[in-house]
């Protein structure tokens, strides 16, 4: 499919649960080889510490986080480095019709599930103006 989000469905479902602040699942991700997904979950929910860690260790996920937040700066970087699906996914999280149609047309239900969870996170999140920008 794509080089991004190459995780088994059960791991993506666990990531979705961690986004909903399920501490047990979050800790499971941390202890079972998926610290990047635990950090992405925290970063999407507003943690600057998690974002900084992603920026240092998984810059593509830091860029995804900022694209999910609606920043345009990471989009060219993601495309340049072969992360087209991340752009589509981030745009879907921003409720862009073309991106949502892409996920639906390609029967990517797990990602539509994650989009719905992330959209709720974005609604609840207070913007952190101190969060470093990806550039």
mmCIF file of N, CA and C in Angstrom:
data_model
loop_
_atom_site.group_PDB
_atom_site.id
_atom_site.type_symbol
_atom_site.label_atom_id
_atom_site.label_comp_id
_atom_site.label_asym_id
_atom_site.label_seq_id
_atom_site.Cartn_x
_atom_site.Cartn_y
_atom_site.Cartn_z
ATOM 1 N N UNK A 1 0.836 -1.197 0.000
ATOM 2 C CA UNK A 1 0.000 0.000 0.000
ATOM 3 C C UNK A 1 0.874 1.252 0.000
ATOM 4 N N UNK A 2 1.443 1.613 1.106
ATOM 5 C CA UNK A 2 2.283 2.801 1.214
ATOM 6 C C UNK A 2 3.311 2.555 2.304
ATOM 7 N N UNK A 3 4.338 3.369 2.316
ATOM 8 C CA UNK A 3 5.374 3.143 3.333
ATOM 9 C C UNK A 3 5.005 3.745 4.681
ATOM 10 N N UNK A 4 3.996 4.558 4.700
ATOM 11 C CA UNK A 4 3.550 5.147 5.948
ATOM 12 C C UNK A 4 2.525 4.245 6.620
ATOM 13 N N UNK A 5 2.464 4.339 7.912
ATOM 14 C CA UNK A 5 1.480 3.595 8.699
ATOM 15 C C UNK A 5 1.467 2.114 8.345
ATOM 16 N N UNK A 6 2.644 1.546 8.176
ATOM 17 C CA UNK A 6 2.715 0.106 7.908
ATOM 18 C C UNK A 6 2.697 -0.645 9.234
ATOM 19 N N UNK A 7 1.546 -0.674 9.809
ATOM 20 C CA UNK A 7 1.343 -1.355 11.070
ATOM 21 C C UNK A 7 0.168 -2.313 10.900
ATOM 22 N N UNK A 8 0.188 -3.429 11.625
ATOM 23 C CA UNK A 8 -0.988 -4.310 11.598
ATOM 24 C C UNK A 8 -2.224 -3.563 12.092
ATOM 25 N N UNK A 9 -3.368 -4.007 11.638
ATOM 26 C CA UNK A 9 -4.629 -3.355 12.001
ATOM 27 C C UNK A 9 -4.803 -3.259 13.512
ATOM 28 N N UNK A 10 -4.427 -4.311 14.249
ATOM 29 C CA UNK A 10 -4.620 -4.271 15.707
ATOM 30 C C UNK A 10 -3.747 -3.184 16.352
ATOM 31 N N UNK A 11 -2.593 -2.897 15.758
ATOM 32 C CA UNK A 11 -1.728 -1.838 16.298
ATOM 33 C C UNK A 11 -2.347 -0.476 15.997
ATOM 34 N N UNK A 12 -2.912 -0.326 14.807
ATOM 35 C CA UNK A 12 -3.588 0.933 14.475
ATOM 36 C C UNK A 12 -4.810 1.145 15.363
ATOM 37 N N UNK A 13 -5.518 0.071 15.669
ATOM 38 C CA UNK A 13 -6.654 0.188 16.596
ATOM 39 C C UNK A 13 -6.170 0.586 17.991
ATOM 40 N N UNK A 14 -5.042 0.010 18.417
ATOM 41 C CA UNK A 14 -4.465 0.387 19.716
ATOM 42 C C UNK A 14 -4.053 1.854 19.709
ATOM 43 N N UNK A 15 -3.464 2.311 18.611
ATOM 44 C CA UNK A 15 -3.105 3.721 18.473
ATOM 45 C C UNK A 15 -4.355 4.591 18.640
ATOM 46 N N UNK A 16 -5.443 4.195 18.012
ATOM 47 C CA UNK A 16 -6.701 4.937 18.148
ATOM 48 C C UNK A 16 -7.170 5.005 19.587
ATOM 49 N N UNK A 17 -7.042 3.890 20.309
ATOM 50 C CA UNK A 17 -7.438 3.876 21.724
ATOM 51 C C UNK A 17 -6.528 4.777 22.557
ATOM 52 N N UNK A 18 -5.239 4.789 22.225
ATOM 53 C CA UNK A 18 -4.329 5.659 22.984
ATOM 54 C C UNK A 18 -4.661 7.127 22.748
ATOM 55 N N UNK A 19 -5.152 7.448 21.561
ATOM 56 C CA UNK A 19 -5.577 8.820 21.280
ATOM 57 C C UNK A 19 -6.739 9.228 22.186
ATOM 58 N N UNK A 20 -7.532 8.249 22.597
ATOM 59 C CA UNK A 20 -8.679 8.513 23.476
ATOM 60 C C UNK A 20 -8.275 8.474 24.945
ATOM 61 N N UNK A 21 -6.972 8.559 25.191
ATOM 62 C CA UNK A 21 -6.420 8.633 26.551
ATOM 63 C C UNK A 21 -6.557 7.324 27.327
ATOM 64 N N UNK A 22 -6.494 6.204 26.617
ATOM 65 C CA UNK A 22 -6.476 4.907 27.280
ATOM 66 C C UNK A 22 -5.038 4.637 27.711
ATOM 67 N N UNK A 23 -4.754 4.876 28.990
ATOM 68 C CA UNK A 23 -3.378 4.776 29.522
ATOM 69 C C UNK A 23 -2.825 3.358 29.415
ATOM 70 N N UNK A 24 -3.664 2.367 29.633
ATOM 71 C CA UNK A 24 -3.207 0.976 29.563
ATOM 72 C C UNK A 24 -2.713 0.649 28.142
ATOM 73 N N UNK A 25 -3.475 1.017 27.147
ATOM 74 C CA UNK A 25 -3.084 0.765 25.746
ATOM 75 C C UNK A 25 -1.862 1.614 25.393
ATOM 76 N N UNK A 26 -1.847 2.852 25.860
ATOM 77 C CA UNK A 26 -0.707 3.732 25.603
ATOM 78 C C UNK A 26 0.581 3.104 26.140
ATOM 79 N N UNK A 27 0.538 2.618 27.368
ATOM 80 C CA UNK A 27 1.706 1.969 27.960
ATOM 81 C C UNK A 27 2.072 0.686 27.220
ATOM 82 N N UNK A 28 1.077 -0.033 26.728
ATOM 83 C CA UNK A 28 1.345 -1.238 25.955
ATOM 84 C C UNK A 28 2.122 -0.877 24.683
ATOM 85 N N UNK A 29 1.702 0.192 23.998
ATOM 86 C CA UNK A 29 2.428 0.631 22.805
ATOM 87 C C UNK A 29 3.879 0.953 23.151
ATOM 88 N N UNK A 30 4.077 1.659 24.250
ATOM 89 C CA UNK A 30 5.427 2.024 24.681
ATOM 90 C C UNK A 30 6.306 0.806 24.944
ATOM 91 N N UNK A 31 5.741 -0.186 25.601
ATOM 92 C CA UNK A 31 6.524 -1.339 26.052
ATOM 93 C C UNK A 31 6.652 -2.444 24.999
ATOM 94 N N UNK A 32 5.920 -2.323 23.903
ATOM 95 C CA UNK A 32 5.900 -3.395 22.916
ATOM 96 C C UNK A 32 6.386 -2.969 21.535
ATOM 97 N N UNK A 33 7.270 -1.983 21.515
ATOM 98 C CA UNK A 33 7.937 -1.641 20.267
ATOM 99 C C UNK A 33 7.292 -0.573 19.416
ATOM 100 N N UNK A 34 6.355 0.173 19.969
ATOM 101 C CA UNK A 34 5.688 1.221 19.200
ATOM 102 C C UNK A 34 5.743 2.574 19.919
ATOM 103 N N UNK A 35 6.928 2.979 20.407
ATOM 104 C CA UNK A 35 7.005 4.253 21.124
ATOM 105 C C UNK A 35 6.651 5.439 20.238
ATOM 106 N N UNK A 36 6.883 5.304 18.947
ATOM 107 C CA UNK A 36 6.562 6.406 18.029
ATOM 108 C C UNK A 36 5.057 6.646 17.960
ATOM 109 N N UNK A 37 4.265 5.582 18.040
ATOM 110 C CA UNK A 37 2.813 5.767 18.016
ATOM 111 C C UNK A 37 2.307 6.334 19.339
ATOM 112 N N UNK A 38 2.918 5.921 20.437
ATOM 113 C CA UNK A 38 2.557 6.497 21.740
ATOM 114 C C UNK A 38 2.892 7.989 21.751
ATOM 115 N N UNK A 39 4.062 8.336 21.227
ATOM 116 C CA UNK A 39 4.464 9.749 21.181
ATOM 117 C C UNK A 39 3.571 10.539 20.229
ATOM 118 N N UNK A 40 3.234 9.949 19.083
ATOM 119 C CA UNK A 40 2.351 10.647 18.143
ATOM 120 C C UNK A 40 0.993 10.899 18.790
ATOM 121 N N UNK A 41 0.496 9.922 19.519
ATOM 122 C CA UNK A 41 -0.766 10.091 20.231
ATOM 123 C C UNK A 41 -0.688 11.274 21.200
ATOM 124 N N UNK A 42 0.386 11.319 21.980
ATOM 125 C CA UNK A 42 0.557 12.429 22.924
ATOM 126 C C UNK A 42 0.707 13.757 22.194
ATOM 127 N N UNK A 43 1.459 13.753 21.111
ATOM 128 C CA UNK A 43 1.689 14.993 20.367
ATOM 129 C C UNK A 43 0.396 15.511 19.738
ATOM 130 N N UNK A 44 -0.385 14.606 19.167
ATOM 131 C CA UNK A 44 -1.678 15.016 18.597
ATOM 132 C C UNK A 44 -2.549 15.631 19.685
ATOM 133 N N UNK A 45 -2.419 15.114 20.896
ATOM 134 C CA UNK A 45 -3.203 15.642 22.014
ATOM 135 C C UNK A 45 -2.545 16.840 22.695
ATOM 136 N N UNK A 46 -1.478 17.371 22.104
ATOM 137 C CA UNK A 46 -0.941 18.647 22.555
ATOM 138 C C UNK A 46 0.364 18.618 23.326
ATOM 139 N N UNK A 47 1.013 17.476 23.470
ATOM 140 C CA UNK A 47 2.246 17.414 24.248
ATOM 141 C C UNK A 47 3.444 17.946 23.453
ATOM 142 N N UNK A 48 4.045 19.007 23.944
ATOM 143 C CA UNK A 48 5.245 19.548 23.283
ATOM 144 C C UNK A 48 6.439 18.622 23.509
ATOM 145 N N UNK A 49 6.484 17.961 24.654
ATOM 146 C CA UNK A 49 7.574 17.016 24.930
ATOM 147 C C UNK A 49 7.544 15.862 23.915
ATOM 148 N N UNK A 50 6.361 15.330 23.651
ATOM 149 C CA UNK A 50 6.224 14.242 22.678
ATOM 150 C C UNK A 50 6.573 14.734 21.274
ATOM 151 N N UNK A 51 6.144 15.955 20.943
ATOM 152 C CA UNK A 51 6.469 16.504 19.624
ATOM 153 C C UNK A 51 7.984 16.647 19.474
ATOM 154 N N UNK A 52 8.643 17.171 20.486
ATOM 155 C CA UNK A 52 10.101 17.326 20.427
ATOM 156 C C UNK A 52 10.795 15.978 20.234
ATOM 157 N N UNK A 53 10.315 14.953 20.929
ATOM 158 C CA UNK A 53 10.885 13.617 20.787
ATOM 159 C C UNK A 53 10.679 13.095 19.363
ATOM 160 N N UNK A 54 9.468 13.301 18.831
ATOM 161 C CA UNK A 54 9.204 12.881 17.446
ATOM 162 C C UNK A 54 10.106 13.627 16.473
ATOM 163 N N UNK A 55 10.257 14.913 16.673
ATOM 164 C CA UNK A 55 11.081 15.721 15.773
ATOM 165 C C UNK A 55 12.512 15.192 15.727
ATOM 166 N N UNK A 56 13.012 14.748 16.867
ATOM 167 C CA UNK A 56 14.370 14.228 16.952
ATOM 168 C C UNK A 56 14.484 12.803 16.400
ATOM 169 N N UNK A 57 13.486 11.964 16.671
ATOM 170 C CA UNK A 57 13.576 10.540 16.362
ATOM 171 C C UNK A 57 12.749 10.069 15.165
ATOM 172 N N UNK A 58 11.643 10.720 14.909
ATOM 173 C CA UNK A 58 10.729 10.357 13.819
ATOM 174 C C UNK A 58 10.202 11.642 13.175
ATOM 175 N N UNK A 59 11.062 12.377 12.467
ATOM 176 C CA UNK A 59 10.635 13.678 11.935
ATOM 177 C C UNK A 59 9.421 13.593 11.011
ATOM 178 N N UNK A 60 9.253 12.486 10.330
ATOM 179 C CA UNK A 60 8.089 12.338 9.458
ATOM 180 C C UNK A 60 6.789 12.317 10.268
ATOM 181 N N UNK A 61 6.841 11.778 11.490
ATOM 182 C CA UNK A 61 5.646 11.785 12.329
ATOM 183 C C UNK A 61 5.412 13.147 12.968
ATOM 184 N N UNK A 62 6.491 13.877 13.241
ATOM 185 C CA UNK A 62 6.340 15.261 13.712
ATOM 186 C C UNK A 62 5.691 16.099 12.611
ATOM 187 N N UNK A 63 6.127 15.871 11.376
ATOM 188 C CA UNK A 63 5.535 16.593 10.245
ATOM 189 C C UNK A 63 4.067 16.214 10.088
ATOM 190 N N UNK A 64 3.765 14.927 10.235
ATOM 191 C CA UNK A 64 2.366 14.488 10.161
ATOM 192 C C UNK A 64 1.537 15.178 11.231
ATOM 193 N N UNK A 65 2.046 15.236 12.447
ATOM 194 C CA UNK A 65 1.323 15.884 13.540
ATOM 195 C C UNK A 65 0.986 17.337 13.187
ATOM 196 N N UNK A 66 1.961 18.053 12.670
ATOM 197 C CA UNK A 66 1.697 19.453 12.324
ATOM 198 C C UNK A 66 0.743 19.577 11.144
ATOM 199 N N UNK A 67 0.840 18.656 10.205
ATOM 200 C CA UNK A 67 -0.106 18.675 9.083
ATOM 201 C C UNK A 67 -1.516 18.386 9.583
ATOM 202 N N UNK A 68 -1.642 17.470 10.531
ATOM 203 C CA UNK A 68 -2.948 17.187 11.134
ATOM 204 C C UNK A 68 -3.495 18.441 11.813
ATOM 205 N N UNK A 69 -2.609 19.222 12.431
ATOM 206 C CA UNK A 69 -3.024 20.463 13.082
ATOM 207 C C UNK A 69 -3.376 21.567 12.083
ATOM 208 N N UNK A 70 -3.191 21.308 10.797
ATOM 209 C CA UNK A 70 -3.577 22.270 9.773
ATOM 210 C C UNK A 70 -2.464 23.172 9.274
ATOM 211 N N UNK A 71 -1.243 22.942 9.734
ATOM 212 C CA UNK A 71 -0.116 23.730 9.238
ATOM 213 C C UNK A 71 0.243 23.279 7.833
ATOM 214 N N UNK A 72 0.552 24.218 6.972
ATOM 215 C CA UNK A 72 0.904 23.897 5.584
ATOM 216 C C UNK A 72 2.389 23.616 5.393
ATOM 217 N N UNK A 73 3.257 24.141 6.258
ATOM 218 C CA UNK A 73 4.711 24.014 6.082
ATOM 219 C C UNK A 73 5.198 22.573 5.943
ATOM 220 N N UNK A 74 4.646 21.604 6.674
ATOM 221 C CA UNK A 74 5.184 20.245 6.542
ATOM 222 C C UNK A 74 4.754 19.522 5.263
ATOM 223 N N UNK A 75 3.747 20.023 4.569
ATOM 224 C CA UNK A 75 3.217 19.321 3.393
ATOM 225 C C UNK A 75 4.286 19.125 2.314
ATOM 226 N N UNK A 76 4.986 20.176 1.879
ATOM 227 C CA UNK A 76 6.023 19.956 0.863
ATOM 228 C C UNK A 76 7.122 19.012 1.340
ATOM 229 N N UNK A 77 7.491 19.100 2.608
ATOM 230 C CA UNK A 77 8.520 18.210 3.155
ATOM 231 C C UNK A 77 8.055 16.755 3.098
ATOM 232 N N UNK A 78 6.812 16.512 3.518
ATOM 233 C CA UNK A 78 6.281 15.155 3.478
ATOM 234 C C UNK A 78 6.263 14.615 2.053
ATOM 235 N N UNK A 79 5.813 15.425 1.112
ATOM 236 C CA UNK A 79 5.770 14.986 -0.285
ATOM 237 C C UNK A 79 7.169 14.718 -0.831
ATOM 238 N N UNK A 80 8.099 15.605 -0.524
ATOM 239 C CA UNK A 80 9.476 15.453 -0.994
ATOM 240 C C UNK A 80 10.092 14.147 -0.494
ATOM 241 N N UNK A 81 9.734 13.733 0.706
ATOM 242 C CA UNK A 81 10.321 12.547 1.308
ATOM 243 C C UNK A 81 9.460 11.289 1.137
ATOM 244 N N UNK A 82 8.481 11.364 0.253
ATOM 245 C CA UNK A 82 7.714 10.171 -0.101
ATOM 246 C C UNK A 82 6.583 9.797 0.831
ATOM 247 N N UNK A 83 6.067 10.761 1.566
ATOM 248 C CA UNK A 83 4.991 10.483 2.512
ATOM 249 C C UNK A 83 3.656 11.050 2.023
ATOM 250 N N UNK A 84 3.306 10.722 0.798
ATOM 251 C CA UNK A 84 2.065 11.237 0.203
ATOM 252 C C UNK A 84 0.837 10.812 1.013
ATOM 253 N N UNK A 85 0.845 9.569 1.502
ATOM 254 C CA UNK A 85 -0.319 9.115 2.259
ATOM 255 C C UNK A 85 -0.516 9.922 3.539
ATOM 256 N N UNK A 86 0.585 10.344 4.165
ATOM 257 C CA UNK A 86 0.465 11.183 5.355
ATOM 258 C C UNK A 86 -0.256 12.495 5.030
ATOM 259 N N UNK A 87 0.011 13.035 3.865
ATOM 260 C CA UNK A 87 -0.657 14.274 3.451
ATOM 261 C C UNK A 87 -2.156 14.012 3.290
ATOM 262 N N UNK A 88 -2.485 12.913 2.637
ATOM 263 C CA UNK A 88 -3.901 12.558 2.465
ATOM 264 C C UNK A 88 -4.553 12.356 3.825
ATOM 265 N N UNK A 89 -3.875 11.614 4.696
ATOM 266 C CA UNK A 89 -4.426 11.337 6.021
ATOM 267 C C UNK A 89 -4.623 12.628 6.821
ATOM 268 N N UNK A 90 -3.625 13.497 6.799
ATOM 269 C CA UNK A 90 -3.724 14.769 7.531
ATOM 270 C C UNK A 90 -4.863 15.615 6.986
ATOM 271 N N UNK A 91 -4.991 15.649 5.659
ATOM 272 C CA UNK A 91 -6.085 16.420 5.045
ATOM 273 C C UNK A 91 -7.441 15.823 5.441
ATOM 274 N N UNK A 92 -7.523 14.507 5.543
ATOM 275 C CA UNK A 92 -8.772 13.876 5.981
ATOM 276 C C UNK A 92 -9.085 14.279 7.421
ATOM 277 N N UNK A 93 -8.055 14.346 8.252
ATOM 278 C CA UNK A 93 -8.247 14.787 9.643
ATOM 279 C C UNK A 93 -8.747 16.223 9.696
ATOM 280 N N UNK A 94 -8.400 17.001 8.681
ATOM 281 C CA UNK A 94 -8.867 18.384 8.581
ATOM 282 C C UNK A 94 -10.221 18.473 7.873
ATOM 283 N N UNK A 95 -10.832 17.299 7.646
ATOM 284 C CA UNK A 95 -12.163 17.198 7.038
ATOM 285 C C UNK A 95 -12.203 17.670 5.584
ATOM 286 N N UNK A 96 -11.111 17.477 4.859
ATOM 287 C CA UNK A 96 -11.064 17.838 3.431
ATOM 288 C C UNK A 96 -11.745 16.728 2.637
ATOM 289 N N UNK A 97 -12.729 17.110 1.833
ATOM 290 C CA UNK A 97 -13.572 16.145 1.118
ATOM 291 C C UNK A 97 -12.775 15.221 0.201
ATOM 292 N N UNK A 98 -11.795 15.765 -0.521
ATOM 293 C CA UNK A 98 -11.030 14.927 -1.448
ATOM 294 C C UNK A 98 -10.266 13.829 -0.715
ATOM 295 N N UNK A 99 -9.710 14.149 0.422
ATOM 296 C CA UNK A 99 -8.947 13.174 1.199
ATOM 297 C C UNK A 99 -9.880 12.122 1.810
ATOM 298 N N UNK A 100 -11.012 12.553 2.314
ATOM 299 C CA UNK A 100 -11.980 11.598 2.863
ATOM 300 C C UNK A 100 -12.490 10.662 1.771
ATOM 301 N N UNK A 101 -12.749 11.216 0.581
ATOM 302 C CA UNK A 101 -13.182 10.380 -0.545
ATOM 303 C C UNK A 101 -12.117 9.346 -0.906
ATOM 304 N N UNK A 102 -10.845 9.758 -0.885
ATOM 305 C CA UNK A 102 -9.750 8.831 -1.188
ATOM 306 C C UNK A 102 -9.771 7.647 -0.221
ATOM 307 N N UNK A 103 -9.898 7.926 1.056
ATOM 308 C CA UNK A 103 -9.921 6.856 2.048
ATOM 309 C C UNK A 103 -11.138 5.947 1.851
ATOM 310 N N UNK A 104 -12.284 6.561 1.564
ATOM 311 C CA UNK A 104 -13.498 5.777 1.348
ATOM 312 C C UNK A 104 -13.396 4.943 0.070
ATOM 313 N N UNK A 105 -12.952 5.553 -1.004
ATOM 314 C CA UNK A 105 -12.841 4.877 -2.303
ATOM 315 C C UNK A 105 -11.898 3.686 -2.229
ATOM 316 N N UNK A 106 -10.839 3.807 -1.450
ATOM 317 C CA UNK A 106 -9.848 2.745 -1.337
ATOM 318 C C UNK A 106 -10.127 1.803 -0.159
ATOM 319 N N UNK A 107 -11.318 1.920 0.416
ATOM 320 C CA UNK A 107 -11.781 1.057 1.497
ATOM 321 C C UNK A 107 -10.776 0.988 2.650
ATOM 322 N N UNK A 108 -10.283 2.153 3.053
ATOM 323 C CA UNK A 108 -9.307 2.255 4.134
ATOM 324 C C UNK A 108 -10.032 2.602 5.434
ATOM 325 N N UNK A 109 -10.887 1.668 5.853
ATOM 326 C CA UNK A 109 -11.762 1.895 6.998
ATOM 327 C C UNK A 109 -11.002 2.185 8.289
ATOM 328 N N UNK A 110 -9.895 1.522 8.517
ATOM 329 C CA UNK A 110 -9.129 1.751 9.740
ATOM 330 C C UNK A 110 -8.661 3.200 9.826
ATOM 331 N N UNK A 111 -8.285 3.764 8.681
ATOM 332 C CA UNK A 111 -7.835 5.158 8.673
ATOM 333 C C UNK A 111 -9.006 6.115 8.844
ATOM 334 N N UNK A 112 -10.168 5.763 8.299
ATOM 335 C CA UNK A 112 -11.358 6.579 8.539
ATOM 336 C C UNK A 112 -11.721 6.552 10.028
ATOM 337 N N UNK A 113 -11.546 5.404 10.642
ATOM 338 C CA UNK A 113 -11.774 5.277 12.093
ATOM 339 C C UNK A 113 -10.819 6.203 12.855
ATOM 340 N N UNK A 114 -9.539 6.178 12.482
ATOM 341 C CA UNK A 114 -8.545 7.044 13.138
ATOM 342 C C UNK A 114 -8.847 8.516 12.890
ATOM 343 N N UNK A 115 -9.267 8.841 11.680
ATOM 344 C CA UNK A 115 -9.619 10.232 11.356
ATOM 345 C C UNK A 115 -10.716 10.724 12.293
ATOM 346 N N UNK A 116 -11.746 9.911 12.490
ATOM 347 C CA UNK A 116 -12.853 10.316 13.370
ATOM 348 C C UNK A 116 -12.355 10.565 14.794
ATOM 349 N N UNK A 117 -11.473 9.709 15.281
ATOM 350 C CA UNK A 117 -10.928 9.883 16.633
ATOM 351 C C UNK A 117 -10.089 11.157 16.698
ATOM 352 N N UNK A 118 -9.240 11.357 15.706
ATOM 353 C CA UNK A 118 -8.363 12.535 15.697
ATOM 354 C C UNK A 118 -9.175 13.814 15.585
ATOM 355 N N UNK A 119 -10.236 13.806 14.794
ATOM 356 C CA UNK A 119 -11.081 14.997 14.696
ATOM 357 C C UNK A 119 -11.663 15.360 16.056
ATOM 358 N N UNK A 120 -12.040 14.357 16.843
ATOM 359 C CA UNK A 120 -12.546 14.633 18.197
ATOM 360 C C UNK A 120 -11.433 15.197 19.075
ATOM 361 N N UNK A 121 -10.228 14.645 18.941
ATOM 362 C CA UNK A 121 -9.081 15.166 19.695
ATOM 363 C C UNK A 121 -8.840 16.635 19.351
ATOM 364 N N UNK A 122 -8.908 16.952 18.067
ATOM 365 C CA UNK A 122 -8.661 18.322 17.628
ATOM 366 C C UNK A 122 -9.721 19.280 18.169
ATOM 367 N N UNK A 123 -10.959 18.813 18.254
ATOM 368 C CA UNK A 123 -12.029 19.645 18.795
ATOM 369 C C UNK A 123 -11.793 19.956 20.275
ATOM 370 N N UNK A 124 -11.265 18.978 21.005
ATOM 371 C CA UNK A 124 -11.068 19.131 22.447
ATOM 372 C C UNK A 124 -9.768 19.833 22.814
ATOM 373 N N UNK A 125 -8.806 19.793 21.893
ATOM 374 C CA UNK A 125 -7.469 20.302 22.199
ATOM 375 C C UNK A 125 -7.451 21.817 22.225
ATOM 376 N N UNK A 126 -6.812 22.330 23.245
ATOM 377 C CA UNK A 126 -6.548 23.755 23.306
ATOM 378 C C UNK A 126 -5.276 24.008 22.506
ATOM 379 N N UNK A 127 -5.266 24.970 21.621
ATOM 380 C CA UNK A 127 -4.037 25.222 20.870
ATOM 381 C C UNK A 127 -2.898 25.632 21.795
ATOM 382 N N UNK A 128 -1.736 25.070 21.558
ATOM 383 C CA UNK A 128 -0.540 25.413 22.330
ATOM 384 C C UNK A 128 0.354 26.254 21.436
ATOM 385 N N UNK A 129 0.354 27.544 21.671
ATOM 386 C CA UNK A 129 1.105 28.454 20.819
ATOM 387 C C UNK A 129 2.601 28.373 21.070
ATOM 388 N N UNK A 130 2.995 27.625 22.095
ATOM 389 C CA UNK A 130 4.417 27.447 22.373
ATOM 390 C C UNK A 130 4.983 26.231 21.664
ATOM 391 N N UNK A 131 4.103 25.399 21.099
ATOM 392 C CA UNK A 131 4.537 24.186 20.415
ATOM 393 C C UNK A 131 5.401 24.577 19.231
ATOM 394 N N UNK A 132 6.587 23.979 19.164
ATOM 395 C CA UNK A 132 7.496 24.286 18.069
ATOM 396 C C UNK A 132 6.838 23.943 16.742
ATOM 397 N N UNK A 133 7.175 24.704 15.755
ATOM 398 C CA UNK A 133 6.644 24.425 14.430
ATOM 399 C C UNK A 133 7.614 23.556 13.652
ATOM 400 N N UNK A 134 7.038 22.692 12.841
ATOM 401 C CA UNK A 134 7.870 21.876 11.969
ATOM 402 C C UNK A 134 8.233 22.721 10.759
ATOM 403 N N UNK A 135 9.514 22.810 10.479
ATOM 404 C CA UNK A 135 9.922 23.587 9.296
ATOM 405 C C UNK A 135 11.161 22.983 8.684
#
